[in-house]
PDB file of C-alpha atoms in Angstrom:
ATOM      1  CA  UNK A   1      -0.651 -21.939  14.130  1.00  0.00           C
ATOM      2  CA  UNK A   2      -0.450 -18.688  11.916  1.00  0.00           C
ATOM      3  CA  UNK A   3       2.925 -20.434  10.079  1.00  0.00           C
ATOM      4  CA  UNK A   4       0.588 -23.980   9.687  1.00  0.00           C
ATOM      5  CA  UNK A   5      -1.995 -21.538   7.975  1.00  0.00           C
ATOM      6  CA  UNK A   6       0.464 -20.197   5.120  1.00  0.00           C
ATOM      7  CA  UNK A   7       1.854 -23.362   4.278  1.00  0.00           C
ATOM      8  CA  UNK A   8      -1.325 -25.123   4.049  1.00  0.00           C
ATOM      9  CA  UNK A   9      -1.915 -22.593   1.301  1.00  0.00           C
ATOM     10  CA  UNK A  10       0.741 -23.914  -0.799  1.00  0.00           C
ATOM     11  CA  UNK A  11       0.095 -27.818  -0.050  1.00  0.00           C
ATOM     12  CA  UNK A  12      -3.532 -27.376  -1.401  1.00  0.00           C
ATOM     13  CA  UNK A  13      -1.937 -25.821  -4.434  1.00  0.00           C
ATOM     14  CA  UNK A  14       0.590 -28.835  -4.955  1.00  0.00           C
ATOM     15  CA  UNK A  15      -2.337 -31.300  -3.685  1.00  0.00           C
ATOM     16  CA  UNK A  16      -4.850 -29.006  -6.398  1.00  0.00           C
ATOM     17  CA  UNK A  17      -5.385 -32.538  -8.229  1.00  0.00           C
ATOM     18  CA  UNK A  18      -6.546 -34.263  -5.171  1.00  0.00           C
ATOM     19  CA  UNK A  19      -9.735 -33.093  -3.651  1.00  0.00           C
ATOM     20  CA  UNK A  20      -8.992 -34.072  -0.414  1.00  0.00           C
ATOM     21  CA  UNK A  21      -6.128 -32.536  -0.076  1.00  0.00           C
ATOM     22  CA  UNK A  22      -7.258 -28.877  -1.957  1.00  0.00           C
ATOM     23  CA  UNK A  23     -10.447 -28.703  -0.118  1.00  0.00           C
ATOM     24  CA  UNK A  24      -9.453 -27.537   3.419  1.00  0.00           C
ATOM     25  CA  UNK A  25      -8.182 -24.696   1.581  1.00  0.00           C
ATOM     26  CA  UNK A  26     -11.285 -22.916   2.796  1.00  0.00           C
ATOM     27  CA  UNK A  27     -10.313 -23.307   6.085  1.00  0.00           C
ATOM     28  CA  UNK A  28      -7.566 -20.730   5.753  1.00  0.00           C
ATOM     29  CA  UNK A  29      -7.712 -18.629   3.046  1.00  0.00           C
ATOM     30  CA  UNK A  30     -10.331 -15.691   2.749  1.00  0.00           C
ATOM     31  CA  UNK A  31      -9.929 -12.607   1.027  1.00  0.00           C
ATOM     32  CA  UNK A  32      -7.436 -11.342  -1.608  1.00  0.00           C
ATOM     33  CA  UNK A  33      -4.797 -12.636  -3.619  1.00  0.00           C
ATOM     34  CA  UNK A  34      -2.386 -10.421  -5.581  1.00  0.00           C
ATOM     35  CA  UNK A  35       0.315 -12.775  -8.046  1.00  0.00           C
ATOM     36  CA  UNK A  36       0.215  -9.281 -10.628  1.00  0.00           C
ATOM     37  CA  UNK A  37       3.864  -9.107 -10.828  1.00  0.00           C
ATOM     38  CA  UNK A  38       3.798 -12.421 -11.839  1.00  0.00           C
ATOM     39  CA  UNK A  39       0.831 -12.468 -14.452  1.00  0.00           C
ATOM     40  CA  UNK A  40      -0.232  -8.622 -14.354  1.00  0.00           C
ATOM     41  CA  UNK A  41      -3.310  -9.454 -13.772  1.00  0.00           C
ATOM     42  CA  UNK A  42      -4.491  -6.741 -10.229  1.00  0.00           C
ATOM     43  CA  UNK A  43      -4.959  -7.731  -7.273  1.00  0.00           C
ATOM     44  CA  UNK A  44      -8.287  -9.026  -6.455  1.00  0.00           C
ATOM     45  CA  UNK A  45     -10.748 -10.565  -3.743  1.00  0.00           C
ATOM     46  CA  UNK A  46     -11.494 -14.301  -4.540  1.00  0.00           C
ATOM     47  CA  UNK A  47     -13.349 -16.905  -2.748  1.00  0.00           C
ATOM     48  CA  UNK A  48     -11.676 -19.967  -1.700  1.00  0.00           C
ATOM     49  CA  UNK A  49     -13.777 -22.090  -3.890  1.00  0.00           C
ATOM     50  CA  UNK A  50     -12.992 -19.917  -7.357  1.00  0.00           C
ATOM     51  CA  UNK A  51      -9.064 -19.692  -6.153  1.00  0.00           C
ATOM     52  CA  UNK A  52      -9.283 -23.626  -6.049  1.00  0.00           C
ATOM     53  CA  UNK A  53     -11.435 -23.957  -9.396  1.00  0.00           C
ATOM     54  CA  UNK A  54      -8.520 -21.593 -10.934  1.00  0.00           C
ATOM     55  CA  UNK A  55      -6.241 -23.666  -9.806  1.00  0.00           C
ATOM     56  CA  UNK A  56      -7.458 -26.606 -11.121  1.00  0.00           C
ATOM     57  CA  UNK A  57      -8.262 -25.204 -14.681  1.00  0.00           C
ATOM     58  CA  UNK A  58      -4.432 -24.700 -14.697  1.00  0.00           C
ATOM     59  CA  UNK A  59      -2.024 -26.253 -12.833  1.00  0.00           C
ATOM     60  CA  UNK A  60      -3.143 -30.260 -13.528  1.00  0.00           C
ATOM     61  CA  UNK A  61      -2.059 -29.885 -16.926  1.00  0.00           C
ATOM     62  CA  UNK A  62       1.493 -29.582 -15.917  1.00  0.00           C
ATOM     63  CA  UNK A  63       2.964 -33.233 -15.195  1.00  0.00           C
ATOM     64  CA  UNK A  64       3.860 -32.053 -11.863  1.00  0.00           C
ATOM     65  CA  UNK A  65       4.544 -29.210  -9.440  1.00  0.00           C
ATOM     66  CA  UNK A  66       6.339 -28.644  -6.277  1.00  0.00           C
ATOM     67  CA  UNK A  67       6.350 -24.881  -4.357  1.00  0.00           C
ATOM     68  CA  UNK A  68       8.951 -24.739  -1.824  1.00  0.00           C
ATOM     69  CA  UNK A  69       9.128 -21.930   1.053  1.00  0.00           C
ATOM     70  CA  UNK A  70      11.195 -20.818   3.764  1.00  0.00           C
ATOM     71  CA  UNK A  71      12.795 -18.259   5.651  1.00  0.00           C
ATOM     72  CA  UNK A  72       9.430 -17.762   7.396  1.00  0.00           C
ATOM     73  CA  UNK A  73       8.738 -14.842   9.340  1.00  0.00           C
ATOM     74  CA  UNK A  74       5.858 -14.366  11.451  1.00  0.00           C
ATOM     75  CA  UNK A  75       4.991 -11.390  13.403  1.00  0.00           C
ATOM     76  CA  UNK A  76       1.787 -11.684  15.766  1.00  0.00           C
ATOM     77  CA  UNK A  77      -0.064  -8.352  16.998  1.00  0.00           C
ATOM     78  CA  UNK A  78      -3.081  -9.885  18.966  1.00  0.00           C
ATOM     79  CA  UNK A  79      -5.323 -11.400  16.554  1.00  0.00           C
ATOM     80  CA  UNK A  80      -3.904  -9.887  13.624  1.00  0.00           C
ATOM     81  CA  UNK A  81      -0.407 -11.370  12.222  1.00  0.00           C
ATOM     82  CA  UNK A  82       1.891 -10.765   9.194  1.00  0.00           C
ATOM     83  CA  UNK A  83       4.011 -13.649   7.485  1.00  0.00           C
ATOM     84  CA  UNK A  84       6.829 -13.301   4.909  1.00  0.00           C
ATOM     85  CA  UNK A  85       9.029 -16.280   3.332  1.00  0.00           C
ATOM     86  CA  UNK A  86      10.715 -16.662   0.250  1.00  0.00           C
ATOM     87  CA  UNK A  87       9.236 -19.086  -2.800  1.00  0.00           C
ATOM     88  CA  UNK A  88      10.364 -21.198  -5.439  1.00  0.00           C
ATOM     89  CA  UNK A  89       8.140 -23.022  -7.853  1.00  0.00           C
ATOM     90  CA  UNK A  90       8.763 -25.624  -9.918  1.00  0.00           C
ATOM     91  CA  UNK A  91       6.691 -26.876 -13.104  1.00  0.00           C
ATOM     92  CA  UNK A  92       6.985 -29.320 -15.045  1.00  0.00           C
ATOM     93  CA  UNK A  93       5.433 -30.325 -18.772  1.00  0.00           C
ATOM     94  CA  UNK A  94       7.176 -33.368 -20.566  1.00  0.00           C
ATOM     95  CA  UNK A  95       7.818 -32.823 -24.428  1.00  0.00           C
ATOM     96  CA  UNK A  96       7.354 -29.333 -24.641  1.00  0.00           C
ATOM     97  CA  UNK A  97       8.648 -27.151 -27.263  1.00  0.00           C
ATOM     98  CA  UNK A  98      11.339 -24.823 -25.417  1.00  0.00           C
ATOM     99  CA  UNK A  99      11.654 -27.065 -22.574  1.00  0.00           C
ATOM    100  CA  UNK A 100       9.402 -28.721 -20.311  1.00  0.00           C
ATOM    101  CA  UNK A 101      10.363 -26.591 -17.219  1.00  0.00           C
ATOM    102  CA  UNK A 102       9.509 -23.314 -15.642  1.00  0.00           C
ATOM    103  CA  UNK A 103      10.668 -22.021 -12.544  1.00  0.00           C
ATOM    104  CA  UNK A 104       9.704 -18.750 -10.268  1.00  0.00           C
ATOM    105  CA  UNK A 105      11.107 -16.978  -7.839  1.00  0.00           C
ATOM    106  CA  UNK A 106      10.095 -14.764  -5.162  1.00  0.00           C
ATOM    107  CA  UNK A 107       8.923 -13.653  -1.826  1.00  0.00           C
ATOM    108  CA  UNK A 108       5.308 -13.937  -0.023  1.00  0.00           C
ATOM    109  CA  UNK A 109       3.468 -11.050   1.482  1.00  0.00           C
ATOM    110  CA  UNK A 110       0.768 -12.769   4.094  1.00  0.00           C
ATOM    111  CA  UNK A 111      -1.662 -11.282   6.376  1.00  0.00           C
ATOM    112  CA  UNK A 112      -3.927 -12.834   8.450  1.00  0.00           C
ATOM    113  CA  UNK A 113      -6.361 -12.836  11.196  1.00  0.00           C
ATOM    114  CA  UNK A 114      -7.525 -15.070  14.007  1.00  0.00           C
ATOM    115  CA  UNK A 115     -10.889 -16.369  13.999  1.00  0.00           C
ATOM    116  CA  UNK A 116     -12.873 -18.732  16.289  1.00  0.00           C
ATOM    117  CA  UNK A 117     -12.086 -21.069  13.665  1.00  0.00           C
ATOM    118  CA  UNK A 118      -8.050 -20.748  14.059  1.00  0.00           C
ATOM    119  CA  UNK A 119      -5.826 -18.176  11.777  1.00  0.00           C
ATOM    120  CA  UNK A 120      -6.827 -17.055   8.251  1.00  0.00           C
ATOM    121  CA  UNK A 121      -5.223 -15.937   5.483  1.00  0.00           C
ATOM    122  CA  UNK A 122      -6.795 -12.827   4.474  1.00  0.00           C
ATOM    123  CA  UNK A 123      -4.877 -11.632   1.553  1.00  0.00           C
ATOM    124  CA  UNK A 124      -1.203 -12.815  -0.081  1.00  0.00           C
ATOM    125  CA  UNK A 125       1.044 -11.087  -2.019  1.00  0.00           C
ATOM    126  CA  UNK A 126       3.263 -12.763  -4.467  1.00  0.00           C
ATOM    127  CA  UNK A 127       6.320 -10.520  -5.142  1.00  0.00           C
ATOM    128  CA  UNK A 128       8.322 -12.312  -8.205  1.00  0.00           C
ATOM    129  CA  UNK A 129      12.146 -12.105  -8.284  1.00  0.00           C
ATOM    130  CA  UNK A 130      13.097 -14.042 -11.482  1.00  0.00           C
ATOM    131  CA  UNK A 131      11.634 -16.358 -14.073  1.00  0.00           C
ATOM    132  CA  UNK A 132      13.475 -19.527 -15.479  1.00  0.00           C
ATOM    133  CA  UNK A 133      13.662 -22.061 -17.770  1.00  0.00           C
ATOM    134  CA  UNK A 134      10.605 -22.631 -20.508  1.00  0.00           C
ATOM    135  CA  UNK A 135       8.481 -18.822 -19.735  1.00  0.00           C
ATOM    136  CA  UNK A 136       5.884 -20.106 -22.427  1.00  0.00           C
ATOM    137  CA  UNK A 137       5.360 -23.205 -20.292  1.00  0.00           C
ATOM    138  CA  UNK A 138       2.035 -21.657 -18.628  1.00  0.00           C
ATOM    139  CA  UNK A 139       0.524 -20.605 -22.023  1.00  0.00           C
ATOM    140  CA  UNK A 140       1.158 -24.072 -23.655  1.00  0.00           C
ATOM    141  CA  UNK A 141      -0.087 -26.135 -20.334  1.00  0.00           C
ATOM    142  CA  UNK A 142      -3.360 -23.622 -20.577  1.00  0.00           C
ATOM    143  CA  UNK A 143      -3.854 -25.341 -24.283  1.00  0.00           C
ATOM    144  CA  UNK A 144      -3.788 -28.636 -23.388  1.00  0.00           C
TER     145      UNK A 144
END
């Protein structure tokens, strides 16, 4: 159930322009999310609702997305449990100058606790690896 948990996070990011689908976020995701050696921005606590509002203000202006994982990992220490897999992103944003593809790499960092409501994610870590294709892609999406 701790596995269903982290890869719920990352089909309510793909799903971010359906409500249905990005709402239950919620349901598993509480505390902290750190993606600063992707955007350099710290680590920081964010609700479920403003992660899902961020997400929206962003990634629907790319034609599509699709975030792939495996290689999970799961350890489980009574009602505490770490997760690791690795990541790749991809984005996509017809017609753009430089290409209208961007791709990341990298690993995930989860921890999370169980709750009378099932496993949470209480913080995730985003550790890039490597950047491809367009790297301007995120700046000219955030324009449109």
């Amino acid at each position: 159930q701790s596995l269903d948990s982290t890869s719920f996070f990352f089909q309510a990011e793909d799903g971010i322009r359906d409500v249905e689908r990005s709402r239950g976020l919620g349901d598993v995701y509480k505390r902290q999310v750190d993606y600063s050696s992707l955007s350099g921005v710290p680590a920081s606590k964010v609700k479920a609702i403003d992660l899902i509002n961020n997400w929206k203000a962003f990634l629907p202006k790319f034609k599509s997305t699709m975030h792939f994982i495996c290689n999970h990992m799961v350890n489980v220490d009574k009602d505490t449990a770490t997760a690791f897999c690795y990541g790749h992103a991809i984005h996509i944003l017809p017609d753009s100058p430089g290409g209208d593809m961007w791709e990341v790499y990298g690993t995930y960092d989860y921890n999370l606790v169980n709750t009378p409501k099932g496993w949470k994610v209480s913080s995730v870590r985003f550790n890039l690896k490597y950047q491809g294709g367009n790297k301007d892609l995120p700046a000219i999406a955030q324009k449109k």
